[in-house]
mmCIF file of C-alpha atoms in Angstrom:
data_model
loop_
_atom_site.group_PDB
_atom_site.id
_atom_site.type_symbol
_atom_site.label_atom_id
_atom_site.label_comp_id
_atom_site.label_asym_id
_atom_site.label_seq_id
_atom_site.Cartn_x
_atom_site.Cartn_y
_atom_site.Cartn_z
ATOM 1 C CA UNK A 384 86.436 85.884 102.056
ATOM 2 C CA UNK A 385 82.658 86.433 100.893
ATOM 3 C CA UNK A 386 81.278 85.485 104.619
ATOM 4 C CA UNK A 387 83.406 87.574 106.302
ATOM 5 C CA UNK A 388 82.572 90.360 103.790
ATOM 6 C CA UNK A 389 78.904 89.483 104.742
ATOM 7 C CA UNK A 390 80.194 89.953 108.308
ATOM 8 C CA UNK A 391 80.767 93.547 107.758
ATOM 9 C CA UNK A 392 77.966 94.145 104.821
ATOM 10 C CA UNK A 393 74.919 93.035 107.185
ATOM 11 C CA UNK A 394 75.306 94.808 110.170
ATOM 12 C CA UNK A 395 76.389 98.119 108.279
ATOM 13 C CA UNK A 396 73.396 97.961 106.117
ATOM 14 C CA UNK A 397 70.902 97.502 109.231
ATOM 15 C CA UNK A 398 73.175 100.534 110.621
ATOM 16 C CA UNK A 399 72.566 102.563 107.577
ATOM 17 C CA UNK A 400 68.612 101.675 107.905
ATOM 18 C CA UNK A 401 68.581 102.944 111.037
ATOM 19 C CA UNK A 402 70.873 105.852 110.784
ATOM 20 C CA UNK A 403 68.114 106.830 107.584
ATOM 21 C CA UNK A 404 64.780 105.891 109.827
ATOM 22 C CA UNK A 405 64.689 109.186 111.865
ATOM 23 C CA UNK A 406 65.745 107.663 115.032
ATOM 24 C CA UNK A 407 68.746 109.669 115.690
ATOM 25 C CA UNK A 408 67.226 113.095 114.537
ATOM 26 C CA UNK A 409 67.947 114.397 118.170
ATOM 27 C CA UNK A 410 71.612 112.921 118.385
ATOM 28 C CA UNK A 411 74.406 115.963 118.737
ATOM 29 C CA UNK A 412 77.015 115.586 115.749
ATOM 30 C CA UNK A 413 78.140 118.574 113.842
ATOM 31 C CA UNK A 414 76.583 119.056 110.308
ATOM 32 C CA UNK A 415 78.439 122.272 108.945
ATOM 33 C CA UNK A 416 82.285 123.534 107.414
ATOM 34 C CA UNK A 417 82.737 125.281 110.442
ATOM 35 C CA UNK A 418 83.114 122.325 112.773
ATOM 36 C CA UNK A 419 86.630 121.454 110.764
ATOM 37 C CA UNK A 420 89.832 123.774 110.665
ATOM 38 C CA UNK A 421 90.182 123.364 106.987
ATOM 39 C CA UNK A 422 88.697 125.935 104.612
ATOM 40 C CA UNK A 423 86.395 125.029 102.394
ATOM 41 C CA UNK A 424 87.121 125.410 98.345
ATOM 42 C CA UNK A 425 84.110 126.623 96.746
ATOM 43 C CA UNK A 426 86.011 125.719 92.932
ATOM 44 C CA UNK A 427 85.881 122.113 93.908
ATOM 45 C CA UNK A 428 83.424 119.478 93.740
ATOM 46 C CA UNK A 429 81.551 118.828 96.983
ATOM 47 C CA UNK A 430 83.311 115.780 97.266
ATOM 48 C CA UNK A 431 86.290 117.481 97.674
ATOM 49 C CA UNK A 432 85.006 120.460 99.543
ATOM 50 C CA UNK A 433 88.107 120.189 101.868
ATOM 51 C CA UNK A 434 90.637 118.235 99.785
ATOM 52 C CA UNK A 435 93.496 117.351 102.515
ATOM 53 C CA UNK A 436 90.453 116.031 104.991
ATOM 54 C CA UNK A 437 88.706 114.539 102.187
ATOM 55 C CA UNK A 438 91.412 112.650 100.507
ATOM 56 C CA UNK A 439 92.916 111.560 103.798
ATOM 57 C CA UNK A 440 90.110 108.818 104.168
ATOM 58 C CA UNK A 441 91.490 106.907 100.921
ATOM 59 C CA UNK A 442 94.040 106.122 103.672
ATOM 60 C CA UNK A 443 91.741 103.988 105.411
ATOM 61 C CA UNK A 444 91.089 101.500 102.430
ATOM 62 C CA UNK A 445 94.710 101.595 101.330
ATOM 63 C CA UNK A 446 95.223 99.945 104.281
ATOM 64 C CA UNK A 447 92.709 97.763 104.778
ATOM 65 C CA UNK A 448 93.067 96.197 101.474
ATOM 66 C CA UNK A 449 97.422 95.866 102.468
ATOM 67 C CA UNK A 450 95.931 93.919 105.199
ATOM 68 C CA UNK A 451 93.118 91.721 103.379
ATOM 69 C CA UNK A 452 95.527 90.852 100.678
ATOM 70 C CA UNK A 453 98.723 90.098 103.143
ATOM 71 C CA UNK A 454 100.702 87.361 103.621
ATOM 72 C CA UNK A 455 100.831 86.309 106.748
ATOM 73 C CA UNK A 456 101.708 82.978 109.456
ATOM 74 C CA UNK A 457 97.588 82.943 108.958
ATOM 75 C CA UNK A 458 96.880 82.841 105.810
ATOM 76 C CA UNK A 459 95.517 78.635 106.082
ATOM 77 C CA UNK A 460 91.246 79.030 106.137
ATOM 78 C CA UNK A 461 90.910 79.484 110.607
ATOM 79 C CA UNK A 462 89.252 81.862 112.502
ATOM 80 C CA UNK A 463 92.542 83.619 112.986
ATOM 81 C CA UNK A 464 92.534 84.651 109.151
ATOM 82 C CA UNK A 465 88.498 85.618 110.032
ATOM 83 C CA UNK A 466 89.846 87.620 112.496
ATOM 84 C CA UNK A 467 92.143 89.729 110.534
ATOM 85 C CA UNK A 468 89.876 90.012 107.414
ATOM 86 C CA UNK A 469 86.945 91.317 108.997
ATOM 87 C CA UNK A 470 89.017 93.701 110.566
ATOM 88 C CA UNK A 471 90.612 94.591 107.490
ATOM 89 C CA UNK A 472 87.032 94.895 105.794
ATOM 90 C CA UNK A 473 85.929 96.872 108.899
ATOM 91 C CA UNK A 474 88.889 99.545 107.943
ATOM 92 C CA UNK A 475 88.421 99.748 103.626
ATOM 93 C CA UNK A 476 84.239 100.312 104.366
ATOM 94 C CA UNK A 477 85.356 102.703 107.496
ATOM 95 C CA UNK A 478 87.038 105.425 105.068
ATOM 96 C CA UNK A 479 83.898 105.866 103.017
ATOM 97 C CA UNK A 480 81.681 106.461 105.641
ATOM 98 C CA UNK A 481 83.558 109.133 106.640
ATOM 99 C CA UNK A 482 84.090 111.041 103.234
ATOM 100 C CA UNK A 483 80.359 110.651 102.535
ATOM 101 C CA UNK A 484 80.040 112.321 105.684
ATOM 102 C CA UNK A 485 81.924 115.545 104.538
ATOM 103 C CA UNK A 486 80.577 115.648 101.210
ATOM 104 C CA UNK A 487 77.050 115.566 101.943
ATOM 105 C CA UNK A 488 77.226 117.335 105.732
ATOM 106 C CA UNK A 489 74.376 115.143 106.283
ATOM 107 C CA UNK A 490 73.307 113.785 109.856
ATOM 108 C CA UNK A 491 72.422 109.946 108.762
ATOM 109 C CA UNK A 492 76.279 110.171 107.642
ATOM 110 C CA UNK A 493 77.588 111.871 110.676
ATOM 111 C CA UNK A 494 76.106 109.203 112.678
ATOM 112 C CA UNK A 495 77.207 106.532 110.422
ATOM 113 C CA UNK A 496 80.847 107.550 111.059
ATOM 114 C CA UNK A 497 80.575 107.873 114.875
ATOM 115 C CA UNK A 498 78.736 104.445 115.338
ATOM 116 C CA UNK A 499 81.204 102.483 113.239
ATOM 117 C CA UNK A 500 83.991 103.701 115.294
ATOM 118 C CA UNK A 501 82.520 101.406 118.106
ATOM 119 C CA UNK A 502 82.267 98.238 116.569
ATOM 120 C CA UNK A 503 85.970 98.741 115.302
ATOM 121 C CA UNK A 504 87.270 99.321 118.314
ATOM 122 C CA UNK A 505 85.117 96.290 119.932
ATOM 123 C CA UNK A 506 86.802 94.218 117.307
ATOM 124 C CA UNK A 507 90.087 94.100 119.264
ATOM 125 C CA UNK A 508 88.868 92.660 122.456
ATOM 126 C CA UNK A 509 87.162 89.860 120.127
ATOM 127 C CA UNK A 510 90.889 88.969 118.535
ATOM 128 C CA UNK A 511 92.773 89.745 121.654
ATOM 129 C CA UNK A 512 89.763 87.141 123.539
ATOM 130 C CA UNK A 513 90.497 84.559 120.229
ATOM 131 C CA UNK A 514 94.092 84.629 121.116
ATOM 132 C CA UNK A 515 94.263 83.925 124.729
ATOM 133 C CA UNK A 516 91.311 81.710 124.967
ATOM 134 C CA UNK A 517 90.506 80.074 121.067
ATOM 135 C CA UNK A 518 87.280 80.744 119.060
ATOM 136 C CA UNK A 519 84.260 81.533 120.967
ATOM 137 C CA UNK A 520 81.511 82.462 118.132
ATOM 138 C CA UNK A 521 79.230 83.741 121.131
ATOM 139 C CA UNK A 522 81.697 85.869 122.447
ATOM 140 C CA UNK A 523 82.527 87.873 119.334
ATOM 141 C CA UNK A 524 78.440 87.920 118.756
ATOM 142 C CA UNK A 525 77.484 89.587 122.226
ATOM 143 C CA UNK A 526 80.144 91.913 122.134
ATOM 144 C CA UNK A 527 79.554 92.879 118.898
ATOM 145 C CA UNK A 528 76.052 93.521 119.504
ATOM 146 C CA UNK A 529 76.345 95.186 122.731
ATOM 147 C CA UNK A 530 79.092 97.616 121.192
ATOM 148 C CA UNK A 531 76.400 98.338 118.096
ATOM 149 C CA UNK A 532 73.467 98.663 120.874
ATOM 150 C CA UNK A 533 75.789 101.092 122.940
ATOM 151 C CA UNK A 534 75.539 103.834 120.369
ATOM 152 C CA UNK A 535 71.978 104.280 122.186
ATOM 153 C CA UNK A 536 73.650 106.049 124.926
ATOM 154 C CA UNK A 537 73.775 108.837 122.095
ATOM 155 C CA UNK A 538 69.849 109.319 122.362
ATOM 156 C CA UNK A 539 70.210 109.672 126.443
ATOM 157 C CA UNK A 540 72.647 111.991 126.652
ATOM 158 C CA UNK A 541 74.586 114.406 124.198
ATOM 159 C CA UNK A 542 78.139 112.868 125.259
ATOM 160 C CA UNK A 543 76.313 109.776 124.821
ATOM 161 C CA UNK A 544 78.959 108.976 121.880
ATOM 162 C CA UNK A 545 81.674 109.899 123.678
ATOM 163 C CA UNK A 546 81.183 108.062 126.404
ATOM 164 C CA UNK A 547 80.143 104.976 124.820
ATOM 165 C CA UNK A 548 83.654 105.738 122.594
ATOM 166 C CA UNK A 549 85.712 106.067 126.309
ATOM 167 C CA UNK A 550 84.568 102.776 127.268
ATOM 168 C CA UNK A 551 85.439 100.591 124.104
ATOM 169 C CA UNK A 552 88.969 102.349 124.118
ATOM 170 C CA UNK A 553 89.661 101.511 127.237
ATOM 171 C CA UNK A 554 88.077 97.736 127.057
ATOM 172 C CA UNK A 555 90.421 97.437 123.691
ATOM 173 C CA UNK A 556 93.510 98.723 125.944
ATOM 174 C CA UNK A 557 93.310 96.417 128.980
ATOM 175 C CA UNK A 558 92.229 93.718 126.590
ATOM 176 C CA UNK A 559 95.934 94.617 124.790
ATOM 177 C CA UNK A 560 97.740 94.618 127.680
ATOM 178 C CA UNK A 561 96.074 91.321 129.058
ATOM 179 C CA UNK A 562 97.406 89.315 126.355
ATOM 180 C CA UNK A 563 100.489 90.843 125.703
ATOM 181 C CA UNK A 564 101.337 89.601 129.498
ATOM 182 C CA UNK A 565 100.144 86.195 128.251
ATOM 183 C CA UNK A 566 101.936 86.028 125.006
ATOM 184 C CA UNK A 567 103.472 89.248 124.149
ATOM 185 C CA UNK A 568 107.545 89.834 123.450
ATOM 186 C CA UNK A 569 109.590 93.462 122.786
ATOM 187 C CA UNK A 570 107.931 93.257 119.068
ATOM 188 C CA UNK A 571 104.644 93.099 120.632
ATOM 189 C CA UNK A 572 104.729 95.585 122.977
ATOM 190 C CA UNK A 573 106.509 98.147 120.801
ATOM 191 C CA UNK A 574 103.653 97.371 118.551
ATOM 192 C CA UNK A 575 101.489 98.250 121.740
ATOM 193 C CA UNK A 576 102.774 101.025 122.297
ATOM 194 C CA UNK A 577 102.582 102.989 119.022
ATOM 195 C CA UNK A 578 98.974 102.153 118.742
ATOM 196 C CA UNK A 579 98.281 103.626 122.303
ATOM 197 C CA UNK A 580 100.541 106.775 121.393
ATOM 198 C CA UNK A 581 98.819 106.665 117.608
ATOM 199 C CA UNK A 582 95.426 106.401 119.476
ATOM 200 C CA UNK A 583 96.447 109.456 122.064
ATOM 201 C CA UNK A 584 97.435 111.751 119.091
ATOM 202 C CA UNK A 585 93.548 111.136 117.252
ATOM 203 C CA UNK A 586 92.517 112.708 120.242
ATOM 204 C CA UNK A 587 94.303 114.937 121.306
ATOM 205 C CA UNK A 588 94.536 116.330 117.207
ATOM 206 C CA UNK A 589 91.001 116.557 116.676
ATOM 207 C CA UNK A 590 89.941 118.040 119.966
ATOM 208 C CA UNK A 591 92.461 120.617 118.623
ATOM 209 C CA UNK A 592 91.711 120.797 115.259
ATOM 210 C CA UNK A 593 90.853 125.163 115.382
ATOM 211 C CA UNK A 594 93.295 125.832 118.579
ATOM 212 C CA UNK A 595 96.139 124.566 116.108
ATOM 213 C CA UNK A 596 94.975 126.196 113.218
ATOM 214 C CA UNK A 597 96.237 129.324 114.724
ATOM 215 C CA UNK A 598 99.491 128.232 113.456
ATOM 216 C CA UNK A 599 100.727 128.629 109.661
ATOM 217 C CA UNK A 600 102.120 125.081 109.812
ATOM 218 C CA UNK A 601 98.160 123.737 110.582
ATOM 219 C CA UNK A 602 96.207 126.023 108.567
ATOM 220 C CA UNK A 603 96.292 123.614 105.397
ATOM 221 C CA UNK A 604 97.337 120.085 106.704
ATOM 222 C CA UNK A 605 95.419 121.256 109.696
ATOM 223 C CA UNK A 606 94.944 119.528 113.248
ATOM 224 C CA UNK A 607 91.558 117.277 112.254
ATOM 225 C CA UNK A 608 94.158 116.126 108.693
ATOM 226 C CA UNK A 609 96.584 114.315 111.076
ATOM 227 C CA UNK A 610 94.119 113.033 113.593
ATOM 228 C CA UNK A 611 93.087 110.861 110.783
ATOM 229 C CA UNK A 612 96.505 109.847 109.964
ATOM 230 C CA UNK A 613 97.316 108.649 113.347
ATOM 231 C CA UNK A 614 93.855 107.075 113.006
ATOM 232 C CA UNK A 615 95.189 105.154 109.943
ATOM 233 C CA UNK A 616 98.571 105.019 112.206
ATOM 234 C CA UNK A 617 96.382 103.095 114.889
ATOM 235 C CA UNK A 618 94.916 100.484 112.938
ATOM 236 C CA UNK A 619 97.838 99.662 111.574
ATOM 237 C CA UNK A 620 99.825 98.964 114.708
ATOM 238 C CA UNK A 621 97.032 97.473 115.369
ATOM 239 C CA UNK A 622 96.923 94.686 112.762
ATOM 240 C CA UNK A 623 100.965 94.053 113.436
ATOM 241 C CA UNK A 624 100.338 94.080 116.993
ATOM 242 C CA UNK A 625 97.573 91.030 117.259
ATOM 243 C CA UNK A 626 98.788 89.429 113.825
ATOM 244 C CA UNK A 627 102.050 88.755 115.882
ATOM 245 C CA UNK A 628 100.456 87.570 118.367
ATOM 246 C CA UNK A 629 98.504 85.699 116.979
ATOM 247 C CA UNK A 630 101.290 84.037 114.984
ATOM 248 C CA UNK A 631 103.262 83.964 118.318
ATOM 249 C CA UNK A 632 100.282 81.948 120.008
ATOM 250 C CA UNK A 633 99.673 79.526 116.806
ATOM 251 C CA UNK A 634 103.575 78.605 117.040
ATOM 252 C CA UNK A 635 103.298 77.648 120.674
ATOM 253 C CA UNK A 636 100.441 75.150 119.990
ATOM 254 C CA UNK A 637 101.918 73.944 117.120
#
């Protein structure tokens, strides 16, 4: 468990170096309250400045320790159990980054939380790939890297971000529905499809987050709140969706 901690430590501490250098001072993310629905408290602590959006990203390492610590058909010491722990790591140091971000409103932690996203998402073409076709160390390596080098798109263009973010969603899709035709059942693909629908509602809540606010029922648990719970929502059906198969393609073999 202490490699594939290092997994996650060593490429998020070069990320924070770099996020820290100066390198991204010309990248567009949003460094004030107003950006976010929910009204600040000035009574608070800055680290709960907005306490529904702030406390929301506990969520995050809730369930990425339920996943580290659970008992699964891969639980023996294989790269399928590598594959789930990273990605479990990947979610508890995820929810951080993005509370850090709101407390201190400052642009090496807005850039932090957008550039994570990417190698998260990259992560599920790696275990869908590790499923259909075994361990490939290079494989994970080079897409990894690529996904962490793709946040340069960011300095080209100020939808750099989100169009580096379009791609790796819709590599991690197609890579989901590839091997759920290979090895998937009704489990699977219910699994499937709650993380696409989970995925669709972070979206389509966040774009929203002020439109909705117009609405009594949004103006505390407001639109950008329960984008991060389907966020939560998405790696979740996530995990269940490639731990099953994953236990579906070990039983085959075995």
């Amino acid at each position: 468990m202490f490699l594939t901690a290092l997994h996650v430590l060593i490429p998020m501490c070069l990320c924070i170096a770099m996020a820290n250098s100066g390198m991204f001072e010309k990248v567009l993310v949003d460094l004030t309250y107003d950006h976010y629905a929910e009204r600040k408290v000035d009574d608070l602590p800055v680290f709960l400045a907005m306490p529904f959006n702030c406390l929301i990203n506990l969520g995050y390492t809730i369930m990425g320790l339920y996943w580290l610590l659970q008992r699964t058909y891969i639980t023996d010491p294989s790269p399928a159990r590598y594959m789930k722990d990273v990605f479990a790591f990947m979610a508890i140091a995820y929810g951080p980054v993005q509370w850090i971000r709101l407390a201190s409103l400052s642009r090496a932690a807005a850039v932090l939380d957008q550039w994570f996203t990417l190698p998260i998402f990259a992560w599920v073409p790696i275990w869908c790939h590790f499923i259909i076709n075994g361990w490939r160390p290079h494989y994970a390596l080079t897409v990894e890297v690529l996904s962490i080098l793709s946040y340069t798109l960011s300095l080209i263009h100020d939808q750099g971000f989100e169009i580096a973010l379009g791609g790796h969603v819709l590599f991690a899709v197609l890579s989901g529905v590839s091997v759920q035709r290979s090895y998937g059942d009704s489990v699977s693909l219910r699994y499937l499809g709650l993380a696409m629908l989970s995925c669709c509602g972070f979206v389509v809540l966040k774009l929203l987050d002020h439109t909705l606010a117009t609405y009594w029922m949004f103006q505390n648990l407001t639109g950008h709140f329960w984008s991060k719970v389907c966020d939560i929502l998405q790696f979740h059906y996530s995990f269940c969706f490639l731990t099953h198969l994953t236990e579906n393609a070990q039983k085959r073999v075995s």
